[in-house]
Amino acid sequence: MHRIDVTSGPAAGEHSAWRGGPLRTYDAQTRAAIAGLGDRIPGELVTGIWELALRSTWSGPPVWFHGDVAFGNLLVRDGRLAAVIDFGCCGVGDPAGDLTVAWTLLTAGSRTAFRDALAVDEATWNRGRGWALWKALITLHVTDPARAAEARHTLAAIVEEYAAPGR
């Protein structure tokens, strides 16, 4: 998608839940979630991950982004990705939000292969991690046990990767 002409594409905005725009849009909400979760999460570490994501700003030209690369929008056939569906949040801007699948769906080993295959720079990876962190933190408050379990899984993957030696 990043090679498609962006001339007529919609900029990140309300339609995309601001995906493709600055991560800072969700700063207050993320910090409130960190404070509200208290000792249920490693607050200092999570705050450090979030602040790194905020410092890793986008300075490239806008590109097309999907906006909701989640396991429910990925179709698999014979163990391989066959299609990506639901383009309701797509637009043009920062592609980092599309990396959230690295922490929501992939294992540590496949996450590394994914990053290597995309040749993603450090700043974009940090922002992608930030998008995944924001969503996990705000979802930990939900009463649906399945969604809360997914959020805990994502948060664990983020913390594990961030704390790994040589990251």
mmCIF file of C-alpha atoms in Angstrom:
data_model
loop_
_atom_site.group_PDB
_atom_site.id
_atom_site.type_symbol
_atom_site.label_atom_id
_atom_site.label_comp_id
_atom_site.label_asym_id
_atom_site.label_seq_id
_atom_site.Cartn_x
_atom_site.Cartn_y
_atom_site.Cartn_z
ATOM 1 C CA MET A 1 0.000 0.000 0.000
ATOM 2 C CA HIS A 2 2.895 2.359 0.680
ATOM 3 C CA ARG A 3 3.710 2.617 -3.022
ATOM 4 C CA ILE A 4 0.216 3.702 -4.116
ATOM 5 C CA ASP A 5 -0.240 7.372 -5.075
ATOM 6 C CA VAL A 6 -1.646 9.296 -2.087
ATOM 7 C CA THR A 7 -2.947 12.285 -4.047
ATOM 8 C CA SER A 8 -6.661 11.576 -3.568
ATOM 9 C CA GLY A 9 -6.391 9.759 -0.242
ATOM 10 C CA PRO A 10 -8.095 10.973 2.919
ATOM 11 C CA ALA A 11 -5.751 12.273 5.586
ATOM 12 C CA ALA A 12 -5.795 10.681 9.022
ATOM 13 C CA GLY A 13 -8.731 11.933 11.023
ATOM 14 C CA GLU A 14 -11.897 11.008 12.808
ATOM 15 C CA HIS A 15 -12.768 8.315 10.221
ATOM 16 C CA SER A 16 -9.526 6.475 11.053
ATOM 17 C CA ALA A 17 -9.693 7.082 14.825
ATOM 18 C CA TRP A 18 -6.666 9.284 14.138
ATOM 19 C CA ARG A 19 -4.555 6.291 13.080
ATOM 20 C CA GLY A 20 -2.062 7.647 10.587
ATOM 21 C CA GLY A 21 -1.914 10.872 12.574
ATOM 22 C CA PRO A 22 0.232 11.804 15.553
ATOM 23 C CA LEU A 23 0.291 9.306 18.397
ATOM 24 C CA ARG A 24 0.194 12.301 20.750
ATOM 25 C CA THR A 25 -3.550 12.462 20.034
ATOM 26 C CA TYR A 26 -3.962 9.727 22.652
ATOM 27 C CA ASP A 27 -1.390 10.954 25.179
ATOM 28 C CA ALA A 28 -3.866 12.073 27.859
ATOM 29 C CA GLN A 29 -5.991 8.937 27.448
ATOM 30 C CA THR A 30 -2.925 6.681 27.662
ATOM 31 C CA ARG A 31 -1.514 8.409 30.741
ATOM 32 C CA ALA A 32 -4.932 8.232 32.423
ATOM 33 C CA ALA A 33 -5.078 4.493 31.684
ATOM 34 C CA ILE A 34 -1.577 3.985 33.128
ATOM 35 C CA ALA A 35 -2.555 5.868 36.283
ATOM 36 C CA GLY A 36 -5.895 4.087 36.537
ATOM 37 C CA LEU A 37 -4.356 0.633 36.192
ATOM 38 C CA GLY A 38 -2.009 1.325 39.092
ATOM 39 C CA ASP A 39 -0.042 -1.690 40.245
ATOM 40 C CA ARG A 40 -1.805 -3.991 37.755
ATOM 41 C CA ILE A 41 0.877 -2.972 35.238
ATOM 42 C CA PRO A 42 4.567 -1.987 35.434
ATOM 43 C CA GLY A 43 3.697 1.708 35.322
ATOM 44 C CA GLU A 44 7.185 3.176 35.152
ATOM 45 C CA LEU A 45 8.271 0.813 32.382
ATOM 46 C CA VAL A 46 5.067 1.308 30.406
ATOM 47 C CA THR A 47 5.387 5.087 30.742
ATOM 48 C CA GLY A 48 8.942 4.857 29.389
ATOM 49 C CA ILE A 49 7.749 2.830 26.388
ATOM 50 C CA TRP A 50 4.979 5.366 25.756
ATOM 51 C CA GLU A 51 7.314 8.369 26.016
ATOM 52 C CA LEU A 52 9.782 6.765 23.604
ATOM 53 C CA ALA A 53 6.931 6.293 21.123
ATOM 54 C CA LEU A 54 5.951 9.961 21.484
ATOM 55 C CA ARG A 55 9.535 11.112 20.888
ATOM 56 C CA SER A 56 9.736 8.961 17.736
ATOM 57 C CA THR A 57 7.851 11.315 15.451
ATOM 58 C CA TRP A 58 6.963 10.770 11.800
ATOM 59 C CA SER A 59 8.796 12.980 9.331
ATOM 60 C CA GLY A 60 8.342 11.049 6.096
ATOM 61 C CA PRO A 61 5.897 11.701 3.301
ATOM 62 C CA PRO A 62 2.361 10.401 3.869
ATOM 63 C CA VAL A 63 1.653 6.855 2.684
ATOM 64 C CA TRP A 64 -1.499 4.752 2.572
ATOM 65 C CA PHE A 65 -2.272 2.929 5.816
ATOM 66 C CA HIS A 66 -4.949 0.328 6.531
ATOM 67 C CA GLY A 67 -5.798 1.601 10.005
ATOM 68 C CA ASP A 68 -7.073 -1.661 11.496
ATOM 69 C CA VAL A 69 -4.672 -4.516 10.842
ATOM 70 C CA ALA A 70 -6.150 -6.862 13.448
ATOM 71 C CA PHE A 71 -6.529 -10.631 13.473
ATOM 72 C CA GLY A 72 -10.238 -10.305 12.614
ATOM 73 C CA ASN A 73 -9.297 -8.486 9.419
ATOM 74 C CA LEU A 74 -6.702 -11.002 8.249
ATOM 75 C CA LEU A 75 -7.773 -14.017 6.204
ATOM 76 C CA VAL A 76 -5.512 -17.046 6.260
ATOM 77 C CA ARG A 77 -5.513 -19.998 3.868
ATOM 78 C CA ASP A 78 -3.216 -23.004 4.251
ATOM 79 C CA GLY A 79 -1.278 -21.245 7.010
ATOM 80 C CA ARG A 80 -0.493 -18.172 4.917
ATOM 81 C CA LEU A 81 -1.968 -14.700 4.782
ATOM 82 C CA ALA A 82 -4.447 -14.686 1.897
ATOM 83 C CA ALA A 83 -6.154 -11.303 2.280
ATOM 84 C CA VAL A 84 -6.598 -8.220 4.402
ATOM 85 C CA ILE A 85 -10.184 -6.951 4.675
ATOM 86 C CA ASP A 86 -12.105 -3.994 6.152
ATOM 87 C CA PHE A 87 -10.596 -0.824 4.765
ATOM 88 C CA GLY A 88 -13.007 1.493 6.585
ATOM 89 C CA CYS A 89 -10.238 3.232 8.545
ATOM 90 C CA CYS A 90 -7.692 3.569 5.746
ATOM 91 C CA GLY A 91 -6.164 6.842 4.729
ATOM 92 C CA VAL A 92 -2.843 8.543 4.132
ATOM 93 C CA GLY A 93 -0.345 9.509 6.805
ATOM 94 C CA ASP A 94 2.038 7.710 9.141
ATOM 95 C CA PRO A 95 2.070 3.925 8.548
ATOM 96 C CA ALA A 96 3.184 3.028 12.095
ATOM 97 C CA GLY A 97 -0.289 2.119 13.340
ATOM 98 C CA ASP A 98 -0.408 -0.794 10.922
ATOM 99 C CA LEU A 99 2.485 -2.405 12.809
ATOM 100 C CA THR A 100 0.352 -3.152 15.879
ATOM 101 C CA VAL A 101 -0.210 -6.670 14.571
ATOM 102 C CA ALA A 102 3.427 -7.362 15.525
ATOM 103 C CA TRP A 103 2.443 -7.324 19.209
ATOM 104 C CA THR A 104 -1.195 -8.377 19.014
ATOM 105 C CA LEU A 105 -0.764 -11.463 16.860
ATOM 106 C CA LEU A 106 2.865 -12.446 16.304
ATOM 107 C CA THR A 107 5.280 -14.356 18.534
ATOM 108 C CA ALA A 108 8.675 -12.902 19.428
ATOM 109 C CA GLY A 109 10.397 -14.820 16.617
ATOM 110 C CA SER A 110 7.810 -13.990 13.977
ATOM 111 C CA ARG A 111 7.798 -10.362 15.154
ATOM 112 C CA THR A 112 11.516 -10.157 14.406
ATOM 113 C CA ALA A 113 11.031 -11.715 10.962
ATOM 114 C CA PHE A 114 8.134 -9.314 10.291
ATOM 115 C CA ARG A 115 10.239 -6.295 11.227
ATOM 116 C CA ASP A 116 13.193 -7.498 9.151
ATOM 117 C CA ALA A 117 10.973 -8.161 6.110
ATOM 118 C CA LEU A 118 9.480 -4.670 6.306
ATOM 119 C CA ALA A 119 12.865 -3.009 6.937
ATOM 120 C CA VAL A 120 11.136 -0.666 9.403
ATOM 121 C CA ASP A 121 13.249 2.081 10.951
ATOM 122 C CA GLU A 122 13.534 2.380 14.731
ATOM 123 C CA ALA A 123 11.266 5.426 15.039
ATOM 124 C CA THR A 124 8.439 3.799 13.077
ATOM 125 C CA TRP A 125 8.786 0.602 15.126
ATOM 126 C CA ASN A 126 8.629 2.655 18.350
ATOM 127 C CA ARG A 127 5.452 4.398 17.183
ATOM 128 C CA GLY A 128 3.906 1.106 16.117
ATOM 129 C CA ARG A 129 4.634 -0.266 19.579
ATOM 130 C CA GLY A 130 3.088 2.881 21.020
ATOM 131 C CA TRP A 131 -0.140 2.354 19.038
ATOM 132 C CA ALA A 132 -0.333 -1.234 20.304
ATOM 133 C CA LEU A 133 0.369 -0.063 23.859
ATOM 134 C CA TRP A 134 -2.353 2.612 23.751
ATOM 135 C CA LYS A 135 -4.948 0.115 22.572
ATOM 136 C CA ALA A 136 -3.918 -2.530 25.121
ATOM 137 C CA LEU A 137 -4.017 -0.070 28.022
ATOM 138 C CA ILE A 138 -7.439 1.323 27.214
ATOM 139 C CA THR A 139 -8.792 -2.170 26.600
ATOM 140 C CA LEU A 140 -7.637 -3.525 29.968
ATOM 141 C CA HIS A 141 -10.562 -1.613 31.505
ATOM 142 C CA VAL A 142 -13.237 -3.491 29.532
ATOM 143 C CA THR A 143 -15.483 -6.022 31.200
ATOM 144 C CA ASP A 144 -15.378 -8.493 28.294
ATOM 145 C CA PRO A 145 -12.950 -11.196 29.514
ATOM 146 C CA ALA A 146 -11.816 -12.151 25.992
ATOM 147 C CA ARG A 147 -10.908 -8.574 25.047
ATOM 148 C CA ALA A 148 -9.168 -8.026 28.383
ATOM 149 C CA ALA A 149 -7.167 -11.246 27.861
ATOM 150 C CA GLU A 150 -6.096 -10.027 24.400
ATOM 151 C CA ALA A 151 -5.007 -6.719 25.929
ATOM 152 C CA ARG A 152 -2.980 -8.509 28.626
ATOM 153 C CA HIS A 153 -1.333 -10.663 25.942
ATOM 154 C CA THR A 154 -0.431 -7.580 23.889
ATOM 155 C CA LEU A 155 0.904 -5.717 26.918
ATOM 156 C CA ALA A 156 3.053 -8.717 27.886
ATOM 157 C CA ALA A 157 4.468 -8.925 24.341
ATOM 158 C CA ILE A 158 5.280 -5.203 24.345
ATOM 159 C CA VAL A 159 6.991 -5.290 27.743
ATOM 160 C CA GLU A 160 8.897 -8.490 26.917
ATOM 161 C CA GLU A 161 10.198 -7.108 23.641
ATOM 162 C CA TYR A 162 11.082 -3.695 25.068
ATOM 163 C CA ALA A 163 12.948 -5.199 28.018
ATOM 164 C CA ALA A 164 14.861 -7.738 25.893
ATOM 165 C CA PRO A 165 18.625 -7.286 25.780
ATOM 166 C CA GLY A 166 19.867 -5.649 22.602
ATOM 167 C CA ARG A 167 16.437 -4.417 21.536
#
